[in-house]
Amino acid sequence: MLVYGDRDTCEDPRRTIARLKQGLAGADRLPPGAERHGALVTLFIEAAELAQGLADSEFHSVGEDDCTPLQEATMAVVMDLAQRVAGSWRPVERQKSAVPLDPYSLESLVAFPLPDLIRMRRAEGYAFYSLYPEACLEAASRLPTRFANAPVVIGLRSIGTGLAALAAVALQSRPPITLRPVGHPFRRELRISNRLRARMLADPGAAYVIVDEGPGLSGSSFGAVADWLESQGVGADRIAFLPGHGGDLGPQASEPHRRRWAAAARPVVDFDSLFRSGEGPFPPLERWFEDLLGQALAPLEDLSGGAWRRLHDSTGALPTNPQQERRKFLLRTSSGPWLLKFAGLGRAGKELLERARALHAAGFTAEPAGLRHGFLAERWLEGARPLASPLTDITPDAVDRLADYLGFRARHLPAPQDSGAALPDLLAMARTNVAEALGKDAAAALDIWTPERLAELETAVCRVVTDSRLHRWEWLRLPDGRLMKTDALDHAAAHDLIGCQDIAWDVAGGVVEFDLSEAQARALCRAVDAAAGLDRRLLEFLLPCYIAFQIGYWTFAMDSDPSAAAERRRYEEQWHRRIGDGGRTG
């Protein structure tokens, strides 16, 4: 099944540098607290992305990792910001955090012959999985004493660039070396220049600390670096890891890598230890919004991993995909109940806050209160009931509300043209998922979409920040009868291959999720077309793609939630009814 995907950002590095300079000036004006700390972390992440993009640009130019003046200058900026983040995080070091970042370190970057564009890779842990860079700072301080004497710190690009800088700060080491493991995902390898090799092995007795998120299915990126070090005579007892989680290597890992992983030092500090225990150096999560929402009246209620269902659904019938859900909590304060949801670290969180304000002002979603260090606070809609049955809940007013909502998104939430999967990629996904779930004969229904037809259709695509989560249970009926949309902010930037699409993608989603009749579907199409324009040819193509994606998504969800099997069957039935039998929509 094809479901997941990564997305890169291409940008002129000079623009990134200018944004960093502006952001630093703003952060220096903020008072100490969660908002200022979050601003510093945002700048730190962006500086690390800049360093990653420039290092990868040089890597692809020469075919190997090297140590160059440009990479050293960029890492100096990252290290400066890492020091500021550490000073803001640890009370004993906060006096140091008052020292402003030397503007020369940023200005010096502009003097280099920078490429016109660099490709910066989205860090999954920061974006989706509540991986906070402070966790690496704390974990590094828990390494055995044999790693306390300024070890060589190695960060694996992408996210390891910044995490390694924080580890180097905690361990009082030199700025880290970053590497880009390449090759098959389960058999990564390194390409290291002679000059970089000499630097890495300059101290024959040095210890080494390898930093990255993960491990994933194989842990082969971690393994490739450790393999290389051991091949250069470094003993396994002098190699430690700082991973993103405390689990074992995935099912594709080799046995030698498993044995090394089991024996190695690899401390981990998780989200709850950082922000919920009350024992760390930073205020617990429930206090981040006190100035906006008032003091907490009760302990936070964890709604992650599908736990939100118990507040809306006593039967437990609503499906969920726990592994893909963001962390979320219910906070009860003197100003009422609020949902605190992880929105992502870095600039992505700010974009979500702006989107939340726009959708709320238009009357479609709950009130957002603010964003603090990756968490968005939205008013909890007490007494609301999710739509459950298409037979009883999908009333004419619900279809009208859906049409108004999609028309608003199409008009007011434009997206860059390169921000989502191209039509040939969607077709490849649909063929794969349908063939695996329903057989090659079912997938043959997609043969009508030739390269020539797709090339013509591609010119009609007008990308918007699609909702991409129009499932019935994501719509809440308030006690006064109004219909409100939940979970409306981030699925166009989820950890999947879809991304931002034409509004026709959401029209297809509405038809399927509301299980509309042909007459209802035609009415929805007319309304969206009148409000914002709708290309019916795109809808005809995107409808089977939408169903195929959902088949794949809920297939993966079956691993963690048995109720997902019923969802997959529902989409298979939709395929047979709307696609397999030649059905048309709109």
PDB file of N, CA and C in Angstrom, residues 1 11 15 25 35 74 138 182 205 213 245 282 292 350-351 379 381 446 472 479 487 491 520 535 556:
ATOM      1  N   MET A   1       0.832  -1.190   0.000  1.00  0.00           N
ATOM      2  CA  MET A   1       0.000   0.000   0.000  1.00  0.00           C
ATOM      3  C   MET A   1       0.878   1.256   0.000  1.00  0.00           C
ATOM      4  N   GLU A  11      14.037  26.753  -1.341  1.00  0.00           N
ATOM      5  CA  GLU A  11      14.050  28.184  -1.057  1.00  0.00           C
ATOM      6  C   GLU A  11      15.446  28.748  -1.278  1.00  0.00           C
ATOM      7  N   ARG A  15      16.966  34.202   1.539  1.00  0.00           N
ATOM      8  CA  ARG A  15      15.661  34.513   2.122  1.00  0.00           C
ATOM      9  C   ARG A  15      15.540  33.900   3.513  1.00  0.00           C
ATOM     10  N   ALA A  25      15.279  39.342  16.092  1.00  0.00           N
ATOM     11  CA  ALA A  25      14.929  40.643  16.651  1.00  0.00           C
ATOM     12  C   ALA A  25      13.609  40.566  17.407  1.00  0.00           C
ATOM     13  N   GLU A  35       6.208  31.338  25.473  1.00  0.00           N
ATOM     14  CA  GLU A  35       6.123  31.947  24.150  1.00  0.00           C
ATOM     15  C   GLU A  35       7.516  32.288  23.620  1.00  0.00           C
ATOM     16  N   THR A  74      27.755  27.867   8.859  1.00  0.00           N
ATOM     17  CA  THR A  74      26.329  27.634   9.104  1.00  0.00           C
ATOM     18  C   THR A  74      26.116  26.929  10.431  1.00  0.00           C
ATOM     19  N   GLU A 138      18.320  16.867  27.171  1.00  0.00           N
ATOM     20  CA  GLU A 138      18.226  16.133  28.431  1.00  0.00           C
ATOM     21  C   GLU A 138      18.824  14.730  28.310  1.00  0.00           C
ATOM     22  N   VAL A 182      23.072   7.293   2.546  1.00  0.00           N
ATOM     23  CA  VAL A 182      22.422   7.151   1.238  1.00  0.00           C
ATOM     24  C   VAL A 182      22.250   5.668   0.921  1.00  0.00           C
ATOM     25  N   GLY A 205      41.390   8.102  20.877  1.00  0.00           N
ATOM     26  CA  GLY A 205      40.644   7.610  22.036  1.00  0.00           C
ATOM     27  C   GLY A 205      39.266   8.209  22.195  1.00  0.00           C
ATOM     28  N   GLU A 213      16.420  11.145  14.654  1.00  0.00           N
ATOM     29  CA  GLU A 213      15.129  10.631  15.099  1.00  0.00           C
ATOM     30  C   GLU A 213      15.060   9.159  14.738  1.00  0.00           C
ATOM     31  N   HIS A 245      13.191   7.680  20.028  1.00  0.00           N
ATOM     32  CA  HIS A 245      12.309   6.889  20.900  1.00  0.00           C
ATOM     33  C   HIS A 245      13.115   5.752  21.512  1.00  0.00           C
ATOM     34  N   PHE A 282      11.186  23.100  32.929  1.00  0.00           N
ATOM     35  CA  PHE A 282      10.239  23.946  32.208  1.00  0.00           C
ATOM     36  C   PHE A 282       8.847  23.751  32.792  1.00  0.00           C
ATOM     37  N   LEU A 292      -3.589  33.398  28.974  1.00  0.00           N
ATOM     38  CA  LEU A 292      -4.694  33.495  28.016  1.00  0.00           C
ATOM     39  C   LEU A 292      -5.976  32.839  28.517  1.00  0.00           C
ATOM     40  N   LYS A 350       2.860  28.253  13.327  1.00  0.00           N
ATOM     41  CA  LYS A 350       2.340  29.604  13.121  1.00  0.00           C
ATOM     42  C   LYS A 350       1.337  29.633  11.968  1.00  0.00           C
ATOM     43  N   GLU A 351       1.633  28.883  10.918  1.00  0.00           N
ATOM     44  CA  GLU A 351       0.714  28.830   9.779  1.00  0.00           C
ATOM     45  C   GLU A 351      -0.619  28.204  10.186  1.00  0.00           C
ATOM     46  N   ARG A 379     -10.996  26.179  21.693  1.00  0.00           N
ATOM     47  CA  ARG A 379     -12.108  25.945  22.618  1.00  0.00           C
ATOM     48  C   ARG A 379     -12.725  24.579  22.370  1.00  0.00           C
ATOM     49  N   LEU A 381     -15.728  22.123  22.277  1.00  0.00           N
ATOM     50  CA  LEU A 381     -17.149  22.313  22.013  1.00  0.00           C
ATOM     51  C   LEU A 381     -17.948  21.361  22.899  1.00  0.00           C
ATOM     52  N   LEU A 446      -8.742   2.103 -13.806  1.00  0.00           N
ATOM     53  CA  LEU A 446      -7.928   3.322 -13.873  1.00  0.00           C
ATOM     54  C   LEU A 446      -7.178   3.452 -15.191  1.00  0.00           C
ATOM     55  N   ARG A 472     -17.319  11.766   8.661  1.00  0.00           N
ATOM     56  CA  ARG A 472     -18.520  12.250   9.360  1.00  0.00           C
ATOM     57  C   ARG A 472     -18.243  12.600  10.817  1.00  0.00           C
ATOM     58  N   PRO A 479     -25.505  21.811  20.385  1.00  0.00           N
ATOM     59  CA  PRO A 479     -26.864  21.761  20.941  1.00  0.00           C
ATOM     60  C   PRO A 479     -27.830  22.730  20.272  1.00  0.00           C
ATOM     61  N   ASP A 487     -10.737  19.211  13.494  1.00  0.00           N
ATOM     62  CA  ASP A 487      -9.555  18.628  12.845  1.00  0.00           C
ATOM     63  C   ASP A 487      -9.409  19.150  11.417  1.00  0.00           C
ATOM     64  N   HIS A 491      -4.241  18.424   7.836  1.00  0.00           N
ATOM     65  CA  HIS A 491      -4.143  17.171   7.081  1.00  0.00           C
ATOM     66  C   HIS A 491      -3.607  17.366   5.667  1.00  0.00           C
ATOM     67  N   GLN A 520     -27.592  14.341  -4.483  1.00  0.00           N
ATOM     68  CA  GLN A 520     -26.889  15.159  -3.498  1.00  0.00           C
ATOM     69  C   GLN A 520     -25.500  15.550  -3.994  1.00  0.00           C
ATOM     70  N   ASP A 535     -13.579  21.886 -11.505  1.00  0.00           N
ATOM     71  CA  ASP A 535     -13.333  21.183 -12.757  1.00  0.00           C
ATOM     72  C   ASP A 535     -13.859  19.749 -12.621  1.00  0.00           C
ATOM     73  N   PHE A 556      -3.326   0.249   6.952  1.00  0.00           N
ATOM     74  CA  PHE A 556      -2.267   0.441   7.942  1.00  0.00           C
ATOM     75  C   PHE A 556      -2.847   0.629   9.336  1.00  0.00           C
TER      76      PHE A 556
END
